[in-house]
Amino acid sequence: MISKNMVEALNRQIGVEFFSSNIYLQMSSWAENQGLENCAAFFRKHAEEEQMHMHKIFDYICEKGELAIIGQINEPPRDYVSIHSVFEQAYKHEQFVTKSINDLVSTAYEEKDWATFNFLQWFVEEQVEEEGLFQKVLDKVKLIGDNSDSLYFIDQEVGNISAASAAA
Ligand code: FEO
């Protein structure tokens, strides 16, 4: 048993995850275009992860015998002034997603929908991990600096962080 209100909220989250995937895919193309291959691979991988998040919610709604809905997805931003600003916006976006997940958890709690509340705990943990990762990369980018001489080192460092997080 799941309420109409809860299904609508989960369907909105499908849109958030889909949009997240498109933002990171677009960022990946921007990075590739700047010759930042490791940054491009980092965002491409995250675009795939967001698709996986979207599918997880989609499947849950279907399992509950409800209709999963793919709504309209806004066009992601495509113009960035620097790799620093790309990572800053990615980090801000993850904070927005965390808020969106927290709102869903609150709805499940208010409705005493414990099945959905439990289902959402995976996303709560995932957001802790993702915010942490994006924060880590942003800190490194700030530390290295954002002038043209630093770009090679930023790209190397993002590659190292990606490899470490994949191995964890
Ligand atoms: Fe699905 Fe990065 O949030």
Coordinates of N, CA and C and ligand atoms in Angstrom, one line a residue:
M1 N 0.9 -1.2 0.0 CA 0.0 0.0 0.0 C 0.9 1.2 0.0
I2 N 0.7 2.1 -1.0 CA 1.4 3.3 -1.1 C 0.5 4.4 -1.5
S3 N 0.6 5.6 -0.9 CA -0.4 6.6 -1.2 C -0.1 7.3 -2.6
K4 N -1.1 8.0 -3.1 CA -1.0 8.7 -4.4 C 0.1 9.8 -4.2
N5 N 0.0 10.4 -3.0 CA 1.0 11.5 -2.7 C 2.4 11.0 -2.8
M6 N 2.6 9.8 -2.2 CA 4.0 9.3 -2.1 C 4.5 8.9 -3.5
V7 N 3.6 8.3 -4.3 CA 3.9 7.9 -5.7 C 4.3 9.2 -6.5
E8 N 3.5 10.2 -6.3 CA 3.8 11.5 -7.0 C 5.2 12.0 -6.7
A9 N 5.5 12.0 -5.4 CA 6.8 12.5 -4.9 C 7.9 11.6 -5.5
L10 N 7.7 10.3 -5.5 CA 8.8 9.4 -6.1 C 8.9 9.7 -7.6
N11 N 7.8 9.9 -8.2 CA 7.9 10.2 -9.7 C 8.6 11.5 -9.9
R12 N 8.5 12.5 -9.0 CA 9.2 13.7 -9.2 C 10.7 13.5 -9.0
Q13 N 11.0 12.5 -8.1 CA 12.5 12.2 -7.9 C 13.0 11.5 -9.1
I14 N 12.2 10.8 -9.9 CA 12.7 10.2 -11.1 C 13.2 11.3 -12.0
G15 N 12.4 12.4 -12.1 CA 12.8 13.5 -12.9 C 14.1 14.1 -12.4
V16 N 14.3 14.2 -11.1 CA 15.5 14.8 -10.5 C 16.7 14.0 -10.9
E17 N 16.6 12.7 -10.7 CA 17.7 11.8 -11.1 C 18.1 11.8 -12.5
F18 N 17.0 11.8 -13.4 CA 17.2 11.9 -14.8 C 17.9 13.2 -15.2
F19 N 17.5 14.3 -14.6 CA 18.1 15.6 -14.8 C 19.6 15.6 -14.4
S20 N 19.8 15.0 -13.2 CA 21.2 14.9 -12.7 C 22.1 14.1 -13.7
S21 N 21.5 13.0 -14.2 CA 22.3 12.3 -15.2 C 22.7 13.1 -16.4
N22 N 21.7 13.9 -16.9 CA 21.9 14.8 -18.0 C 22.9 15.9 -17.7
I23 N 22.8 16.4 -16.5 CA 23.8 17.5 -16.1 C 25.2 16.9 -16.2
Y24 N 25.4 15.7 -15.6 CA 26.8 15.2 -15.6 C 27.2 14.7 -17.0
L25 N 26.3 14.3 -17.8 CA 26.7 13.9 -19.1 C 27.1 15.1 -19.9
Q26 N 26.4 16.2 -19.7 CA 26.8 17.5 -20.4 C 28.1 18.0 -19.8
M27 N 28.3 17.9 -18.5 CA 29.6 18.3 -18.0 C 30.7 17.5 -18.5
S28 N 30.5 16.2 -18.7 CA 31.5 15.3 -19.3 C 31.9 15.7 -20.7
S29 N 30.9 16.2 -21.5 CA 31.2 16.6 -22.8 C 32.0 17.9 -22.7
W30 N 31.7 18.8 -21.8 CA 32.4 20.1 -21.7 C 33.9 19.7 -21.3
A31 N 34.1 18.8 -20.4 CA 35.4 18.5 -19.9 C 36.2 17.8 -21.1
E32 N 35.6 16.9 -21.8 CA 36.2 16.3 -22.9 C 36.7 17.3 -23.9
N33 N 35.8 18.3 -24.2 CA 36.1 19.3 -25.1 C 37.3 20.2 -24.7
Q34 N 37.6 20.2 -23.4 CA 38.7 21.0 -22.9 C 40.0 20.2 -22.8
G35 N 39.9 18.9 -23.2 CA 41.0 18.0 -23.1 C 41.2 17.4 -21.7
L36 N 40.2 17.5 -20.8 CA 40.3 17.0 -19.5 C 39.7 15.6 -19.4
E37 N 40.5 14.6 -19.9 CA 39.9 13.3 -20.1 C 39.4 12.6 -18.8
N38 N 40.2 12.8 -17.7 CA 39.8 12.1 -16.5 C 38.6 12.8 -15.9
C39 N 38.5 14.1 -16.0 CA 37.3 14.8 -15.5 C 36.1 14.3 -16.4
A40 N 36.3 14.2 -17.7 CA 35.2 13.7 -18.5 C 34.7 12.3 -18.1
A41 N 35.7 11.4 -17.8 CA 35.4 10.1 -17.4 C 34.6 10.1 -16.0
F42 N 35.1 11.0 -15.1 CA 34.5 11.1 -13.8 C 33.0 11.5 -14.0
F43 N 32.7 12.5 -14.8 CA 31.3 12.9 -15.0 C 30.5 11.8 -15.8
R44 N 31.1 11.2 -16.7 CA 30.4 10.1 -17.5 C 30.0 9.0 -16.5
K45 N 30.8 8.6 -15.6 CA 30.5 7.6 -14.7 C 29.4 8.0 -13.8
H46 N 29.4 9.3 -13.4 CA 28.3 9.8 -12.5 C 27.0 9.9 -13.2
A47 N 27.1 10.2 -14.5 CA 25.9 10.3 -15.3 C 25.2 8.9 -15.3
E48 N 26.1 7.8 -15.4 CA 25.5 6.4 -15.4 C 25.0 6.1 -14.0
E49 N 25.6 6.6 -13.0 CA 25.1 6.3 -11.6 C 23.8 6.9 -11.4
E50 N 23.6 8.1 -11.9 CA 22.3 8.8 -11.8 C 21.2 8.1 -12.5
Q51 N 21.6 7.5 -13.7 CA 20.6 6.7 -14.4 C 20.2 5.5 -13.6
M52 N 21.2 4.9 -12.9 CA 20.9 3.7 -12.0 C 20.0 4.1 -10.9
H53 N 20.2 5.3 -10.3 CA 19.3 5.8 -9.2 C 17.9 6.0 -9.8
M54 N 17.8 6.5 -11.0 CA 16.5 6.7 -11.6 C 15.8 5.4 -11.8
H55 N 16.5 4.4 -12.3 CA 15.9 3.1 -12.5 C 15.5 2.4 -11.2
K56 N 16.2 2.7 -10.1 CA 15.9 2.1 -8.8 C 14.5 2.6 -8.4
I57 N 14.3 3.9 -8.5 CA 13.0 4.4 -8.1 C 11.9 4.0 -9.0
F58 N 12.2 4.0 -10.3 CA 11.3 3.5 -11.3 C 10.8 2.1 -11.0
D59 N 11.8 1.2 -10.7 CA 11.4 -0.2 -10.4 C 10.6 -0.3 -9.1
Y60 N 10.9 0.5 -8.2 CA 10.2 0.5 -6.9 C 8.7 0.8 -7.1
I61 N 8.5 1.9 -7.9 CA 7.1 2.3 -8.2 C 6.4 1.2 -8.9
C62 N 7.0 0.6 -9.9 CA 6.4 -0.5 -10.6 C 6.1 -1.7 -9.7
E63 N 7.1 -2.0 -8.9 CA 6.9 -3.2 -7.9 C 5.6 -2.9 -7.0
K64 N 5.4 -1.7 -6.8 CA 4.2 -1.3 -5.9 C 2.9 -1.3 -6.7
G65 N 3.0 -1.7 -8.0 CA 1.8 -1.8 -8.8 C 1.3 -0.4 -9.2
E66 N 2.2 0.6 -9.2 CA 1.8 1.9 -9.6 C 2.5 2.3 -10.9
L67 N 2.1 3.4 -11.5 CA 2.7 3.9 -12.8 C 3.9 4.8 -12.5
A68 N 5.0 4.3 -13.0 CA 6.2 5.2 -13.0 C 6.1 6.1 -14.2
I69 N 6.4 7.4 -13.9 CA 6.2 8.4 -15.0 C 7.5 9.1 -15.3
I70 N 7.8 9.1 -16.5 CA 9.0 10.0 -17.0 C 8.4 11.3 -17.5
G71 N 8.6 12.3 -16.7 CA 8.0 13.6 -17.0 C 9.0 14.4 -17.9
Q72 N 8.7 15.7 -18.1 CA 9.6 16.5 -18.9 C 10.9 16.8 -18.1
I73 N 12.0 16.6 -18.9 CA 13.3 16.9 -18.2 C 13.9 18.2 -18.8
N74 N 14.2 19.1 -18.0 CA 14.8 20.4 -18.5 C 16.2 20.1 -19.1
E75 N 16.5 21.1 -20.0 CA 17.8 21.0 -20.7 C 18.9 21.4 -19.6
P76 N 20.0 20.6 -19.5 CA 21.0 21.0 -18.6 C 21.9 22.1 -19.0
P77 N 22.5 22.9 -18.1 CA 23.4 24.0 -18.5 C 24.5 23.4 -19.4
R78 N 25.0 24.2 -20.3 CA 26.1 23.7 -21.1 C 27.3 24.6 -21.2
D79 N 27.2 25.8 -20.7 CA 28.3 26.8 -20.8 C 28.9 26.9 -19.4
Y80 N 30.2 26.7 -19.3 CA 30.9 26.8 -18.0 C 32.2 27.7 -18.3
V81 N 32.5 28.4 -17.2 CA 33.7 29.3 -17.4 C 35.0 28.6 -17.1
S82 N 34.9 27.6 -16.2 CA 36.2 26.9 -15.8 C 35.8 25.5 -15.2
I83 N 36.8 24.7 -15.1 CA 36.6 23.4 -14.4 C 36.2 23.5 -13.0
H84 N 36.8 24.6 -12.4 CA 36.4 24.9 -11.0 C 34.9 25.2 -10.9
S85 N 34.4 26.0 -11.8 CA 32.9 26.2 -11.7 C 32.1 25.0 -12.0
V86 N 32.6 24.1 -12.8 CA 31.9 22.9 -13.1 C 31.8 22.1 -11.8
F87 N 32.9 21.9 -11.1 CA 32.8 21.1 -9.9 C 32.0 21.8 -8.8
E88 N 32.1 23.1 -8.8 CA 31.3 23.9 -7.8 C 29.8 23.6 -8.0
Q89 N 29.4 23.7 -9.3 CA 28.0 23.5 -9.6 C 27.6 22.0 -9.4
A90 N 28.5 21.1 -9.7 CA 28.2 19.7 -9.4 C 28.0 19.5 -7.9
Y91 N 28.8 20.1 -7.1 CA 28.7 19.9 -5.7 C 27.4 20.5 -5.2
K92 N 27.0 21.7 -5.7 CA 25.8 22.4 -5.3 C 24.6 21.5 -5.7
H93 N 24.7 20.9 -6.9 CA 23.6 20.1 -7.4 C 23.4 18.9 -6.5
E94 N 24.5 18.3 -6.0 CA 24.4 17.1 -5.1 C 23.7 17.6 -3.8
Q95 N 24.0 18.8 -3.3 CA 23.3 19.3 -2.1 C 21.8 19.4 -2.4
F96 N 21.5 19.9 -3.6 CA 20.1 20.0 -3.9 C 19.4 18.6 -3.9
V97 N 20.1 17.6 -4.5 CA 19.6 16.2 -4.5 C 19.4 15.7 -3.1
T98 N 20.3 16.0 -2.2 CA 20.2 15.5 -0.8 C 19.0 16.1 -0.2
K99 N 18.7 17.4 -0.5 CA 17.5 18.0 0.1 C 16.2 17.3 -0.4
S100 N 16.3 17.0 -1.7 CA 15.2 16.4 -2.4 C 14.9 15.0 -1.8
I101 N 16.0 14.2 -1.5 CA 15.8 12.9 -0.9 C 15.3 13.1 0.5
N102 N 15.9 14.0 1.3 CA 15.4 14.3 2.7 C 13.9 14.6 2.7
D103 N 13.5 15.4 1.7 CA 12.0 15.7 1.7 C 11.2 14.4 1.4
L104 N 11.7 13.5 0.6 CA 11.0 12.3 0.3 C 10.9 11.4 1.6
V105 N 12.0 11.4 2.3 CA 12.1 10.6 3.6 C 11.1 11.2 4.6
S106 N 11.0 12.5 4.6 CA 10.0 13.2 5.5 C 8.6 12.8 5.1
T107 N 8.3 12.8 3.8 CA 7.0 12.4 3.4 C 6.6 11.0 3.8
A108 N 7.6 10.1 3.6 CA 7.4 8.7 3.9 C 7.1 8.6 5.5
Y109 N 7.9 9.3 6.2 CA 7.8 9.3 7.7 C 6.4 9.8 8.1
E110 N 6.0 11.0 7.5 CA 4.7 11.6 7.9 C 3.6 10.6 7.6
E111 N 3.7 9.9 6.5 CA 2.6 9.0 6.0 C 2.7 7.6 6.7
K112 N 3.7 7.4 7.6 CA 4.0 6.1 8.2 C 4.1 5.0 7.1
D113 N 4.7 5.4 6.0 CA 5.0 4.4 4.9 C 6.4 3.8 5.2
W114 N 6.4 2.8 6.0 CA 7.8 2.3 6.4 C 8.5 1.6 5.3
A115 N 7.7 1.0 4.4 CA 8.4 0.3 3.3 C 9.2 1.3 2.5
T116 N 8.5 2.4 2.1 CA 9.2 3.4 1.3 C 10.3 4.1 2.1
F117 N 10.0 4.3 3.4 CA 11.0 4.9 4.3 C 12.3 4.0 4.3
N118 N 12.1 2.7 4.4 CA 13.3 1.8 4.3 C 14.0 1.9 3.0
F119 N 13.2 1.8 1.9 CA 13.7 1.9 0.6 C 14.6 3.1 0.4
L120 N 14.2 4.2 1.0 CA 14.9 5.5 0.8 C 16.2 5.6 1.5
Q121 N 16.4 4.7 2.5 CA 17.6 4.8 3.3 C 18.9 4.5 2.4
W122 N 18.7 3.7 1.4 CA 19.9 3.5 0.5 C 20.3 4.9 -0.1
F123 N 19.3 5.7 -0.5 CA 19.6 7.0 -1.1 C 20.2 7.9 -0.1
V124 N 19.7 7.8 1.1 CA 20.3 8.7 2.2 C 21.8 8.5 2.3
E125 N 22.2 7.2 2.3 CA 23.6 6.8 2.4 C 24.4 7.2 1.1
E126 N 23.7 7.0 0.0 CA 24.4 7.3 -1.3 C 24.7 8.8 -1.3
Q127 N 23.7 9.6 -0.8 CA 24.0 11.1 -0.9 C 25.1 11.5 0.0
V128 N 25.3 10.8 1.2 CA 26.4 11.1 2.0 C 27.7 10.9 1.3
E129 N 27.7 9.7 0.6 CA 28.9 9.3 -0.2 C 29.2 10.3 -1.3
E130 N 28.1 10.6 -2.1 CA 28.3 11.5 -3.3 C 28.7 12.9 -2.9
E131 N 28.0 13.5 -1.9 CA 28.4 14.8 -1.4 C 29.9 14.8 -1.0
G132 N 30.2 13.8 -0.3 CA 31.6 13.7 0.2 C 32.6 13.7 -0.9
L133 N 32.3 12.9 -1.9 CA 33.2 12.7 -3.1 C 33.3 14.1 -3.8
F134 N 32.2 14.7 -4.1 CA 32.2 16.0 -4.8 C 32.9 17.1 -4.0
Q135 N 32.7 17.0 -2.7 CA 33.4 18.0 -1.8 C 34.9 17.8 -1.9
K136 N 35.3 16.5 -1.9 CA 36.7 16.2 -1.9 C 37.4 16.7 -3.2
V137 N 36.7 16.4 -4.3 CA 37.3 16.9 -5.6 C 37.3 18.4 -5.6
L138 N 36.3 19.0 -5.2 CA 36.3 20.5 -5.2 C 37.4 21.1 -4.3
D139 N 37.6 20.5 -3.2 CA 38.7 20.9 -2.3 C 40.0 20.8 -3.0
K140 N 40.3 19.7 -3.7 CA 41.5 19.5 -4.5 C 41.7 20.6 -5.6
V141 N 40.6 20.8 -6.3 CA 40.6 21.8 -7.4 C 41.0 23.1 -6.9
K142 N 40.4 23.5 -5.7 CA 40.7 24.8 -5.1 C 42.2 24.9 -4.7
L143 N 42.6 23.8 -4.1 CA 44.0 23.7 -3.6 C 45.0 23.9 -4.8
I144 N 44.7 23.2 -5.9 CA 45.7 23.2 -7.0 C 45.6 24.6 -7.7
G145 N 44.4 25.2 -7.7 CA 44.3 26.5 -8.4 C 43.7 26.2 -9.7
D146 N 43.2 27.3 -10.3 CA 42.4 27.1 -11.5 C 43.0 27.9 -12.7
N147 N 44.3 28.0 -12.8 CA 44.8 28.7 -14.0 C 45.2 27.6 -15.0
S148 N 45.6 28.1 -16.2 CA 45.8 27.1 -17.3 C 46.9 26.1 -17.0
D149 N 47.9 26.6 -16.2 CA 49.0 25.7 -15.9 C 48.6 24.5 -14.9
S150 N 47.5 24.7 -14.2 CA 47.1 23.7 -13.2 C 46.2 22.7 -13.8
L151 N 45.6 22.9 -15.0 CA 44.6 22.0 -15.6 C 45.1 20.5 -15.6
Y152 N 46.3 20.4 -16.1 CA 46.9 19.0 -16.2 C 46.8 18.3 -14.8
F153 N 47.2 19.0 -13.8 CA 47.3 18.4 -12.4 C 45.9 18.2 -11.9
I154 N 45.0 19.1 -12.2 CA 43.6 18.9 -11.8 C 43.1 17.6 -12.4
D155 N 43.3 17.4 -13.7 CA 42.8 16.2 -14.4 C 43.5 14.9 -13.8
Q156 N 44.8 15.0 -13.5 CA 45.4 13.9 -12.9 C 44.8 13.5 -11.5
E157 N 44.6 14.6 -10.7 CA 44.1 14.4 -9.4 C 42.7 13.8 -9.4
V158 N 41.8 14.3 -10.3 CA 40.5 13.7 -10.5 C 40.5 12.3 -10.9
G159 N 41.5 11.9 -11.7 CA 41.7 10.5 -12.1 C 42.1 9.7 -10.9
N160 N 42.9 10.2 -10.0 CA 43.4 9.5 -8.8 C 42.2 9.3 -7.9
I161 N 41.4 10.3 -7.7 CA 40.3 10.3 -6.7 C 39.2 9.2 -7.3
S162 N 39.0 9.3 -8.6 CA 38.1 8.4 -9.2 C 38.5 6.9 -9.0
A163 N 39.8 6.7 -9.2 CA 40.3 5.3 -9.1 C 40.2 4.8 -7.7
A164 N 40.5 5.7 -6.7 CA 40.4 5.4 -5.3 C 39.0 5.1 -4.9
S165 N 38.1 5.9 -5.4 CA 36.7 5.7 -5.0 C 36.1 4.4 -5.7
A166 N 36.6 4.1 -6.9 CA 36.1 2.8 -7.5 C 36.6 1.6 -6.8
A167 N 37.8 1.7 -6.2 CA 38.5 0.6 -5.5 C 37.9 0.4 -4.1
A168 N 37.3 1.5 -3.6 CA 36.8 1.4 -2.2 C 35.6 0.5 -2.0
Ligands
FEO1 FE1 21.2 10.5 -7.5 FE2 24.0 12.1 -7.2 O1 22.2 11.8 -6.8

